[in-house]
Coordinates of C-alpha atoms in Angstrom, one line a residue:
X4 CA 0.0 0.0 0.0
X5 CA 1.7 3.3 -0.8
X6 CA 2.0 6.2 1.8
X7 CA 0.4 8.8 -0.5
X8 CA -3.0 6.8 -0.4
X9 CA -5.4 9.7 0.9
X10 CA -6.8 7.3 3.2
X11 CA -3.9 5.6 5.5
X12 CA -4.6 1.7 6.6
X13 CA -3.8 1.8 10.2
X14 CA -2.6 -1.7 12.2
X15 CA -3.3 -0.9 16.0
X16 CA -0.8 -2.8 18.4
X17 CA -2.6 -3.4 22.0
X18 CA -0.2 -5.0 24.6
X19 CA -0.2 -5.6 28.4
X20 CA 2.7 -7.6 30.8
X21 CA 0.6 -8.5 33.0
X22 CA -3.2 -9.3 33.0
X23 CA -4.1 -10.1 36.7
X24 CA -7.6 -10.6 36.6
X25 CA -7.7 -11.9 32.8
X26 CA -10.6 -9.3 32.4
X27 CA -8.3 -7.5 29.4
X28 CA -9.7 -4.2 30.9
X29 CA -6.3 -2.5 30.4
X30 CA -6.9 -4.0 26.8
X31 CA -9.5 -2.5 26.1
X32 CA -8.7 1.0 27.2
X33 CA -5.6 1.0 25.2
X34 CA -8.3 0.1 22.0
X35 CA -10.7 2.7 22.6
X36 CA -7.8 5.4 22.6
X37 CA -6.3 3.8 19.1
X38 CA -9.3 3.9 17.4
X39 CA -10.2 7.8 18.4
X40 CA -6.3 8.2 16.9
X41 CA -7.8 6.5 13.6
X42 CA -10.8 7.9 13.6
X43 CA -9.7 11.9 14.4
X44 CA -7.1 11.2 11.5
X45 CA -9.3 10.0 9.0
X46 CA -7.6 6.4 8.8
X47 CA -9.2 3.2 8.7
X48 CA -8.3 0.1 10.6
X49 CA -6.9 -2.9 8.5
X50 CA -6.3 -5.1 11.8
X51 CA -5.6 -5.6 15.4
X52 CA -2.9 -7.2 17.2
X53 CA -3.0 -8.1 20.7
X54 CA 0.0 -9.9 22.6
X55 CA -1.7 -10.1 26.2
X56 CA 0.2 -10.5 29.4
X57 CA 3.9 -10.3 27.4
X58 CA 6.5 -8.6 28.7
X59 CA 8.6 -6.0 26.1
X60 CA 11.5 -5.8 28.3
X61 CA 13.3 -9.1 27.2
X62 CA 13.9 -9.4 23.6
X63 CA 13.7 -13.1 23.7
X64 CA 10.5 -13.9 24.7
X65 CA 8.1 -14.2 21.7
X66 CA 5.0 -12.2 20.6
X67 CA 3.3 -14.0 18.3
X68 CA 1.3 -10.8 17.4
X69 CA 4.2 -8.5 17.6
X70 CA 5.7 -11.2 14.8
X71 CA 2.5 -11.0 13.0
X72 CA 2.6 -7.2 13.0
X73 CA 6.3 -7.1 11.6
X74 CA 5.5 -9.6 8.8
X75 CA 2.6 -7.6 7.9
X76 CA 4.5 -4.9 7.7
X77 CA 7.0 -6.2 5.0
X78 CA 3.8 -7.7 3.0
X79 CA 2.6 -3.8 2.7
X80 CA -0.8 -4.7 4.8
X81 CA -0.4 -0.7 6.2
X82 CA 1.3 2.4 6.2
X83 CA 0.5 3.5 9.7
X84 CA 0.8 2.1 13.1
X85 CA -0.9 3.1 16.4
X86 CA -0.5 2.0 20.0
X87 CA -1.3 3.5 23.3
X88 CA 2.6 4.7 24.1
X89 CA 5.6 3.6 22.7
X90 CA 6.2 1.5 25.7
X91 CA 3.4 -1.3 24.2
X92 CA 4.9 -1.7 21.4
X93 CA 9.0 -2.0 22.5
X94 CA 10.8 -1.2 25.3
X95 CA 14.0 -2.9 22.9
X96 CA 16.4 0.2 21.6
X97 CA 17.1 -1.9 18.4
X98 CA 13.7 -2.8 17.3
X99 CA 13.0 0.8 17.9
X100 CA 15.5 2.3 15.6
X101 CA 13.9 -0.7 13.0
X102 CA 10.2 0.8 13.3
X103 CA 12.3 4.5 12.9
X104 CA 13.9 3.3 9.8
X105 CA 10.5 2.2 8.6
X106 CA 8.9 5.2 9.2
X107 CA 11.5 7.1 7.4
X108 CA 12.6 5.4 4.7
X109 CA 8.5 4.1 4.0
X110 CA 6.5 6.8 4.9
X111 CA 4.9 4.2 8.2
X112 CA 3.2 6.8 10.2
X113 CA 3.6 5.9 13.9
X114 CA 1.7 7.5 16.5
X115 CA 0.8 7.2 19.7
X116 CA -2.6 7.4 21.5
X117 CA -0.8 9.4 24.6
X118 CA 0.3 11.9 21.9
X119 CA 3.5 11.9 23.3
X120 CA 5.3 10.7 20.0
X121 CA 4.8 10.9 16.7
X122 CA 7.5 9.2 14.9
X123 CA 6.6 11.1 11.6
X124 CA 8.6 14.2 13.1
X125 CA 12.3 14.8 13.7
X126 CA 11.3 15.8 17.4
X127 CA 9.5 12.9 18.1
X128 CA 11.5 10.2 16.8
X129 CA 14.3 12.6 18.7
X130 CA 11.5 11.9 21.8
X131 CA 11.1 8.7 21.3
X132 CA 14.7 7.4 21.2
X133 CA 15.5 9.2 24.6
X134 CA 12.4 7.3 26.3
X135 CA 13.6 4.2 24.8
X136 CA 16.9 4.6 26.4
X137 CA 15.3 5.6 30.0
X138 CA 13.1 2.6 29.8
X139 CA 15.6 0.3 28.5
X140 CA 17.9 1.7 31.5
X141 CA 15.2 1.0 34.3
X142 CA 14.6 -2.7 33.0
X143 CA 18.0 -3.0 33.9
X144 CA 17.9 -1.6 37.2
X145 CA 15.4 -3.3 38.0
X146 CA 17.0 -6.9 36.1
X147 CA 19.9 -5.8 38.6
X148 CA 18.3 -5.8 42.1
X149 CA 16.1 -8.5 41.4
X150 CA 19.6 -10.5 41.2
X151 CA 21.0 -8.8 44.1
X152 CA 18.0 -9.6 46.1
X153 CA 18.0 -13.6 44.5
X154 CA 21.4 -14.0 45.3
X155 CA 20.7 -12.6 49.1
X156 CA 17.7 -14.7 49.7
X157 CA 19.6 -18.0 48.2
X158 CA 22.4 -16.9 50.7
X159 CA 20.2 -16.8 53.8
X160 CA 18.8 -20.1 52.8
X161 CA 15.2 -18.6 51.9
X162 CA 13.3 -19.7 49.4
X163 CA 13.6 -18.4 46.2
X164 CA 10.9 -16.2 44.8
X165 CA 8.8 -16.8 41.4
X166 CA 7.3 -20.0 40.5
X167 CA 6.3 -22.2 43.7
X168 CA 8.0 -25.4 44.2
X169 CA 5.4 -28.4 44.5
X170 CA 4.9 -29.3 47.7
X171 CA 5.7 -25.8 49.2
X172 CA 3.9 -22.4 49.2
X173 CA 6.4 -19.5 48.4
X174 CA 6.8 -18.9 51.5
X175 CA 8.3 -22.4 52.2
X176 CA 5.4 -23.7 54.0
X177 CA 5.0 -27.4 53.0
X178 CA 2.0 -28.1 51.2
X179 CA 0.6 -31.8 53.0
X180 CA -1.0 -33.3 50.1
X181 CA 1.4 -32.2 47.4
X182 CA 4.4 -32.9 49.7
X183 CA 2.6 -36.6 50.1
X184 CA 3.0 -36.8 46.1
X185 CA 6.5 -35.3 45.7
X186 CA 7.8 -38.2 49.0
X187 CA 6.0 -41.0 47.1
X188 CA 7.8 -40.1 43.7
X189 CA 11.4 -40.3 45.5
X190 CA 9.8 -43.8 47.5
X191 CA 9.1 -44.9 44.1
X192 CA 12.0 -44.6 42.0
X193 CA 14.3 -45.1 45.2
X194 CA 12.4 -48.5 44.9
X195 CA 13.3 -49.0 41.4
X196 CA 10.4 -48.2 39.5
X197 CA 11.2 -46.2 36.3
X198 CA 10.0 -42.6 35.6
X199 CA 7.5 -44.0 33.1
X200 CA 6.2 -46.5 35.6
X201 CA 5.8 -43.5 38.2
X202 CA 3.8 -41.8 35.5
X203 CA 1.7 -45.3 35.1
X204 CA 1.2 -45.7 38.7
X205 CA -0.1 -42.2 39.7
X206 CA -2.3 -42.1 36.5
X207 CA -3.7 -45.5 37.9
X208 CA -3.8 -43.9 41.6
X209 CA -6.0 -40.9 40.0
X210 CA -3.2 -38.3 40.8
X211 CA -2.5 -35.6 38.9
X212 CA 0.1 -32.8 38.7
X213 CA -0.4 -29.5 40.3
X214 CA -1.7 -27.8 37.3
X215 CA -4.5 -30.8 36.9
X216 CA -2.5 -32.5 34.2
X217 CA -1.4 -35.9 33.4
X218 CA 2.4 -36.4 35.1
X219 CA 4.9 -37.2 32.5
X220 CA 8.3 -38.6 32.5
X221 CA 10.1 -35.5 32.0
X222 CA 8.0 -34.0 35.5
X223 CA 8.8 -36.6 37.4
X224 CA 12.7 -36.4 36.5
X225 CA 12.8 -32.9 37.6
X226 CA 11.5 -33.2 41.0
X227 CA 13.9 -36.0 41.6
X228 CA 16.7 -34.0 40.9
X229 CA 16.1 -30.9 42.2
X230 CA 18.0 -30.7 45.7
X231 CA 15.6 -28.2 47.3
X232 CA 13.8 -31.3 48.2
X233 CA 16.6 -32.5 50.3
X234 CA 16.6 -28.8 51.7
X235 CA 19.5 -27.8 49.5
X236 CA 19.3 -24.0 48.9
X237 CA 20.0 -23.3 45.0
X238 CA 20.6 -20.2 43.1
X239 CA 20.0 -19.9 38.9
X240 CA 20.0 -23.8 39.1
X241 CA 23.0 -24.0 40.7
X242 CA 23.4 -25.6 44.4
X243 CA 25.0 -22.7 47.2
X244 CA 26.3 -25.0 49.4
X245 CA 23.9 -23.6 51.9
X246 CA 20.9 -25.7 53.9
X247 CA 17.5 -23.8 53.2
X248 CA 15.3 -22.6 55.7
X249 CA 12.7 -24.9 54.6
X250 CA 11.6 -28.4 55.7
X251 CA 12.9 -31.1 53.3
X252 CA 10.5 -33.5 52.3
X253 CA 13.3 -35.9 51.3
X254 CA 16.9 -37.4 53.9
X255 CA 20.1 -36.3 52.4
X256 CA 20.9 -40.2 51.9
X257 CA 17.9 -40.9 49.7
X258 CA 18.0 -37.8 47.8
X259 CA 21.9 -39.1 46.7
X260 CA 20.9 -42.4 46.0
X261 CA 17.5 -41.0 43.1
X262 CA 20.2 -39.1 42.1
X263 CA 23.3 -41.3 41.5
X264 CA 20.6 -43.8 39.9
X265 CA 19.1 -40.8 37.9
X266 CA 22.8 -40.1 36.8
X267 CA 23.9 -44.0 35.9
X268 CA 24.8 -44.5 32.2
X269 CA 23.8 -47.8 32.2
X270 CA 19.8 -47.1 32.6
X271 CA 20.1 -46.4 29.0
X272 CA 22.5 -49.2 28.2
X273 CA 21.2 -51.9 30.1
X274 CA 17.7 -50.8 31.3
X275 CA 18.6 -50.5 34.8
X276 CA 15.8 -48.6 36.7
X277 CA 13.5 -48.2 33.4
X278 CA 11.1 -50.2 32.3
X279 CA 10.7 -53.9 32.1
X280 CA 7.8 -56.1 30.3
X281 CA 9.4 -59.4 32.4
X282 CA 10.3 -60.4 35.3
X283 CA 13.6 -61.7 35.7
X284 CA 15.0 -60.5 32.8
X285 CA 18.0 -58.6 33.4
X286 CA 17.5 -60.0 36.9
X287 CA 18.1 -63.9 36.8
X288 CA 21.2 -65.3 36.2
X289 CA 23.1 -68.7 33.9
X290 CA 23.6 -71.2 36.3
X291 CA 25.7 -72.4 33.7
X292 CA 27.5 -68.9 32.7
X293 CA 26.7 -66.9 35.3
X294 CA 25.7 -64.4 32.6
X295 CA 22.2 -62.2 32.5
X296 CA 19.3 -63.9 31.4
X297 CA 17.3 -62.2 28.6
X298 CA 13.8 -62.2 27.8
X299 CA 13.1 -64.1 24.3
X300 CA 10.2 -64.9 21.7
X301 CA 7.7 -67.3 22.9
X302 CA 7.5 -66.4 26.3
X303 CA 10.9 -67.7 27.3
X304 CA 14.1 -66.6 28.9
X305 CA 17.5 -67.6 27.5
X306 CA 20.7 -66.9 28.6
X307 CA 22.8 -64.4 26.4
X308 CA 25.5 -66.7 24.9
X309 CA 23.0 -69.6 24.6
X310 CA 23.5 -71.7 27.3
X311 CA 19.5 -72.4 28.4
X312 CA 16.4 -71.1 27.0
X313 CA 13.4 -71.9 29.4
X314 CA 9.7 -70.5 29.6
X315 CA 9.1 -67.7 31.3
X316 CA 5.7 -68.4 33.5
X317 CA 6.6 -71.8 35.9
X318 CA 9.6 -70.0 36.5
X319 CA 8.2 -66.7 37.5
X320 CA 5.2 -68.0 39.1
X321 CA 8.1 -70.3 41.5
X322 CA 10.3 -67.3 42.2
X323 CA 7.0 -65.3 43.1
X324 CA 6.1 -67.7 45.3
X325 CA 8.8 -68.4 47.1
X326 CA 9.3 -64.8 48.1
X327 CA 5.7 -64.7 48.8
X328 CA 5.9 -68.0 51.6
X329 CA 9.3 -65.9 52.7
X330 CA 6.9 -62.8 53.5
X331 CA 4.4 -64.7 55.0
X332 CA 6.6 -66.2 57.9
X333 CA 7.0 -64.6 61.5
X334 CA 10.3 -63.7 61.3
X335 CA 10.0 -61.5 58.0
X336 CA 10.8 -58.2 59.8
X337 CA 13.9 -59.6 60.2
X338 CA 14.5 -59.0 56.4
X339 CA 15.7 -55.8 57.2
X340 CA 17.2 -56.4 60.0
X341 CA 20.9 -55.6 58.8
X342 CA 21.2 -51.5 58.5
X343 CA 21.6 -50.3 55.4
X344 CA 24.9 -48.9 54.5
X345 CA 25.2 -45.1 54.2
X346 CA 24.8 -43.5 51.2
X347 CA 27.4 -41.2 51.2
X348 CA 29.3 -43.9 52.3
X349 CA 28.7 -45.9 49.1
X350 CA 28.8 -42.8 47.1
X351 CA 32.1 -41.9 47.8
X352 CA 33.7 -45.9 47.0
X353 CA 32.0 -45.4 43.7
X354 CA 33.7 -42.2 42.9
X355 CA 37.0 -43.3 44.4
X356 CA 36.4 -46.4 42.6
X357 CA 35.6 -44.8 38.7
X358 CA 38.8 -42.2 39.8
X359 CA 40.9 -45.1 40.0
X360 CA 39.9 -46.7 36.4
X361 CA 40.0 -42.9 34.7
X362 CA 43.9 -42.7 36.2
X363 CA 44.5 -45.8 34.7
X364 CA 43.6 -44.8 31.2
X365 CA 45.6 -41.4 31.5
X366 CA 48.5 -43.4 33.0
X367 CA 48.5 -45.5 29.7
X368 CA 47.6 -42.4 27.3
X369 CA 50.8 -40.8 28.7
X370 CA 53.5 -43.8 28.1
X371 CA 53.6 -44.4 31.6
X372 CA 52.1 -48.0 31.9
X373 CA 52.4 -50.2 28.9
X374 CA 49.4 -52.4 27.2
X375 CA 49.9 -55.4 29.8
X376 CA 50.2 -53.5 32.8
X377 CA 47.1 -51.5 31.7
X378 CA 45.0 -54.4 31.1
X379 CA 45.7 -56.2 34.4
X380 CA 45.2 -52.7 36.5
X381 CA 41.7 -51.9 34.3
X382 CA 40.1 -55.0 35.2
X383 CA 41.0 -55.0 38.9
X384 CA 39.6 -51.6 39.1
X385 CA 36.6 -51.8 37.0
X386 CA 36.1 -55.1 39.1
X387 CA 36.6 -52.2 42.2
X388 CA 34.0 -50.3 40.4
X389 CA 31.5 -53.1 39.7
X390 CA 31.4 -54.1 43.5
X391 CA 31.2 -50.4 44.5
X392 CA 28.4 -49.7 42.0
X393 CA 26.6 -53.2 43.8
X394 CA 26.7 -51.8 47.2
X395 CA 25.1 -48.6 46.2
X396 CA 22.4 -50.3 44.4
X397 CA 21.7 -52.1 47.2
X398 CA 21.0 -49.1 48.8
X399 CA 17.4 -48.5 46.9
X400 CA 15.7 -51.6 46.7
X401 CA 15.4 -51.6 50.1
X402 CA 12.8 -48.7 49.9
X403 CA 10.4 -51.4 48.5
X404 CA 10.7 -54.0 50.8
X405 CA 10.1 -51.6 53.8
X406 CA 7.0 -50.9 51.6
X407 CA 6.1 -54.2 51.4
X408 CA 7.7 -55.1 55.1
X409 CA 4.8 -52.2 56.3
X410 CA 1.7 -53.6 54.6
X411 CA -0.8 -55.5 56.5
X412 CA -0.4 -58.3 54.1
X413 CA 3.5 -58.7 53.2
X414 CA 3.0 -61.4 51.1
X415 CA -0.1 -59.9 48.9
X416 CA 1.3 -56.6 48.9
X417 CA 4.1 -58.0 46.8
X418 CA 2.1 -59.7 44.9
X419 CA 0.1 -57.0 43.9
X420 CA 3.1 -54.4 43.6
X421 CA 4.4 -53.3 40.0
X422 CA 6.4 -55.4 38.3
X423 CA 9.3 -53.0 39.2
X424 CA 8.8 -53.1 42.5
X425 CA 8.5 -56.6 43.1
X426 CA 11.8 -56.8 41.0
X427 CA 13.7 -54.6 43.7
X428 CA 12.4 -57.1 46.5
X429 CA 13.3 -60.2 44.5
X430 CA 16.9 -58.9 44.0
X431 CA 17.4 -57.5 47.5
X432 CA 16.7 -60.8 48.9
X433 CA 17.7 -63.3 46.7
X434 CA 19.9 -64.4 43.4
X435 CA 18.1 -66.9 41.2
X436 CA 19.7 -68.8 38.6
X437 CA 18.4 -70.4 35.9
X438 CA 19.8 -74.1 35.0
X439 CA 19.3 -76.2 32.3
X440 CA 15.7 -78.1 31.9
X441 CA 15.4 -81.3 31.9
X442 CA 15.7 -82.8 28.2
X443 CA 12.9 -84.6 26.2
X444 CA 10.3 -83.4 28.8
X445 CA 8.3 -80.7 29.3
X446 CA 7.4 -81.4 32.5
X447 CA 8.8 -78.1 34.4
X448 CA 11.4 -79.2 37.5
X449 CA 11.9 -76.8 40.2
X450 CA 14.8 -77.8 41.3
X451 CA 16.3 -76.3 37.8
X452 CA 15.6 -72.9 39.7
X453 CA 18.4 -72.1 42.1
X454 CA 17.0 -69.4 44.5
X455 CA 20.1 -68.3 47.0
X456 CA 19.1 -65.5 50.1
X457 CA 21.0 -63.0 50.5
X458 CA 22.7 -62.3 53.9
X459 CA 19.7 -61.3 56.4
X460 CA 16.9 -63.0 54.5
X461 CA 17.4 -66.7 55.4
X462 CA 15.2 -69.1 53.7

């Protein structure tokens, strides 16, 4: 559309931070001055565009109609532009200067409804330039205490302001029935059920997320690892080193274990802690190999290198029992009778442990050790590692047999746990392994199905 038109197509801008009570009152002020703009100057409106509750002040966050008003722009849709003050429609020196350019180099008539500039003038594109700077200078200040004041409040151990944490009102008041959802996402996946799973189970336990929404994996992953659960004050992500003011909801001991697991390479290469579809897969052992057993078509299990292949369901159905009789006897508190190592404990021989291996490998990359020497040293440390890496995954399944040890019914509340948790009991109590079936028969033998306890769970 060309500027010497003798009737100017006007696109009005409308824009508002923040819209409290989602009336759009402020709105609709701002559009009654525009139009009277139009109108007293004999324009007509081609089109609205309203970005509600959008700041200005940070030039990355989007507005879609701000976009929309720019492209329009390029395409010729209008020649002028009104908003209510300059203010609404940047607060960004740069993209100022681009609507000056436009309005000088392609006749855009820019106005405001405050009358304060008129960006068709030299004095108010002067004006305009000069407010631009003053406002772009008190975002600043303003960008600057708000990080003095975050900084001081992380320091002090308050709780940062913004966005409340689930499970705690700004003021770090715990929440009871939100902080009873974040404690049984830590029990969960400190008892070896997988993010998804913890998704499944509160979907099936009618639980939703604080904004009424269906969890999801990515959710549940975040409240693990954030450490203001375990009352770990944090600032821009970052942990201070400082205790918080607030009550954890999580111990320091199981916060380290979710998170060592969370942080384990091998729950992408092997599956550990994510989901399963069987049993003992992953979990049972070759009597014949030692090796993992594997699930495999037809309902079966088979060892990895082919020693057995047996059917999944007599076997499963034994192990479950057995565990099941275990639970049902007397004495089954005294499964966790032995105390439980410390976390930090076990932490700290894992990362002593994978420290060892990693100065191994720079020992050989500098010439120091030579291709013998390395070899012996990696596989006595990595067999270090292994162990350490055992002890601290003993450290979680013990979370879901105290859950099972605490139900009326030990035995059916296995029974009737996930398949991850009853998993976590079978291999904190027991190794199974799986020998060779009896040949020519079909007739299923239990005593192919070598179930040891572990120390403090006795058959």
């Amino acid at each position: 559309m060309s500027a010497s038109s003798q009737r100017r197509g006007a696109a009005i801008y409308l824009r508002i931070s923040l819209d409290q009570t989602g009336e759009g009152l402020a709105i609709e002020r701002q559009r009654q001055e525009c139009h009277r703009i139009v109108t007293e100057r004999g324009w007509r409106v081609t089109k609205e565009y309203v970005d509600q509750s959008i700041t200005a002040s940070d030039a990355r966050k989007r507005r879609p109609q701000y976009d929309a008003l720019v492209r329009d722009f390029e395409a010729g849709l209008y020649d002028a532009l009104v908003c209510y003050d300059l203010d609404r429609l940047t607060r960004q020196p740069r993209q100022l200067e681009d609507w000056i350019d436009a309005a000088e180099g392609r006749g855009l008539a820019i106005v405001t409804a405050n009358g304060e500039a008129d960006l068709t003038t030299d004095a108010g594109r002067l004006f305009a330039r000069i407010k631009a700077a003053v406002a772009r200078a008190e975002v600043e200040r303003k960008s600057a205490r708000q990080t003095a004041a975050a900084r001081q409040r992380a320091a002090l151990g308050r709780p940062p302001l913004g966005v409340r944490l689930t499970g705690y009102l700004p003021t770090g008041e715990v929440v009871k029935e939100e902080a009873a959802v974040v404690r049984r996402i830590f029990a969960l996946f400190h008892g070896g059920e997988s993010l998804r799973g913890i998704v499944q189970t509160l979907a099936t336990e009618g639980i939703s997320a604080r904004n009424g929404r269906p969890w999801n994996p990515s959710t549940i992953r975040g409240i693990l690892s954030n450490p203001r659960y375990a009352g770990r004050a944090v600032y821009r992500g970052a942990e201070t080193g400082e205790l918080g003011s607030w009550e954890p909801l999580v111990s320091e001991d199981v916060f380290r274990v979710v998170n060592a697991r969370l942080a384990d390479p091998r729950r992408k290469t092997v599956r550990l802690g994510t989901d399963r579809k069987h049993l003992g897969s992953g979990l049972y052992a070759c009597g014949v190999c030692e090796g993992p057993i594997q699930a495999w078509s037809g309902e079966r299990y088979r060892c990895r290198d082919g020693c057995i292949t047996r059917s999944m369901v007599p076997i499963d159905s034994l192990v479950l029992a057995v565990i099941a009789e275990r639970l049902r006897r007397p004495d089954m508190a005294d499964l966790l009778a032995a105390p439980p190592e410390d976390a930090t404990n076990a932490m700290d021989a894992v990362t002593a442990a994978q420290n060892r291996v990693d100065a191994i490998a720079a020992d050989y990359d500098g010439g120091l050790i030579d291709g013998t020497r390395f070899a012996v040293a990696t596989a006595k440390a990595k067999a270090e590692l292994k162990t350490a890496e055992g002890r601290l995954a003993q450290l979680a399944p013990n979370e879901a047999l105290a859950t099972v040890l605490a139900a009326p019914d030990p035995a059916e509340a296995f029974l009737g746990s996930s398949l991850m948790a009853q998993r976590a009991v079978i291999g904190t109590l027991t190794t199974v392994h799986l020998d060779r079936g009896t040949r020519y028969t079909r007739t299923f033998d239990p005593e192919t199905v070598r179930i040891g306890w572990r120390t403090g769970a006795s058959s």
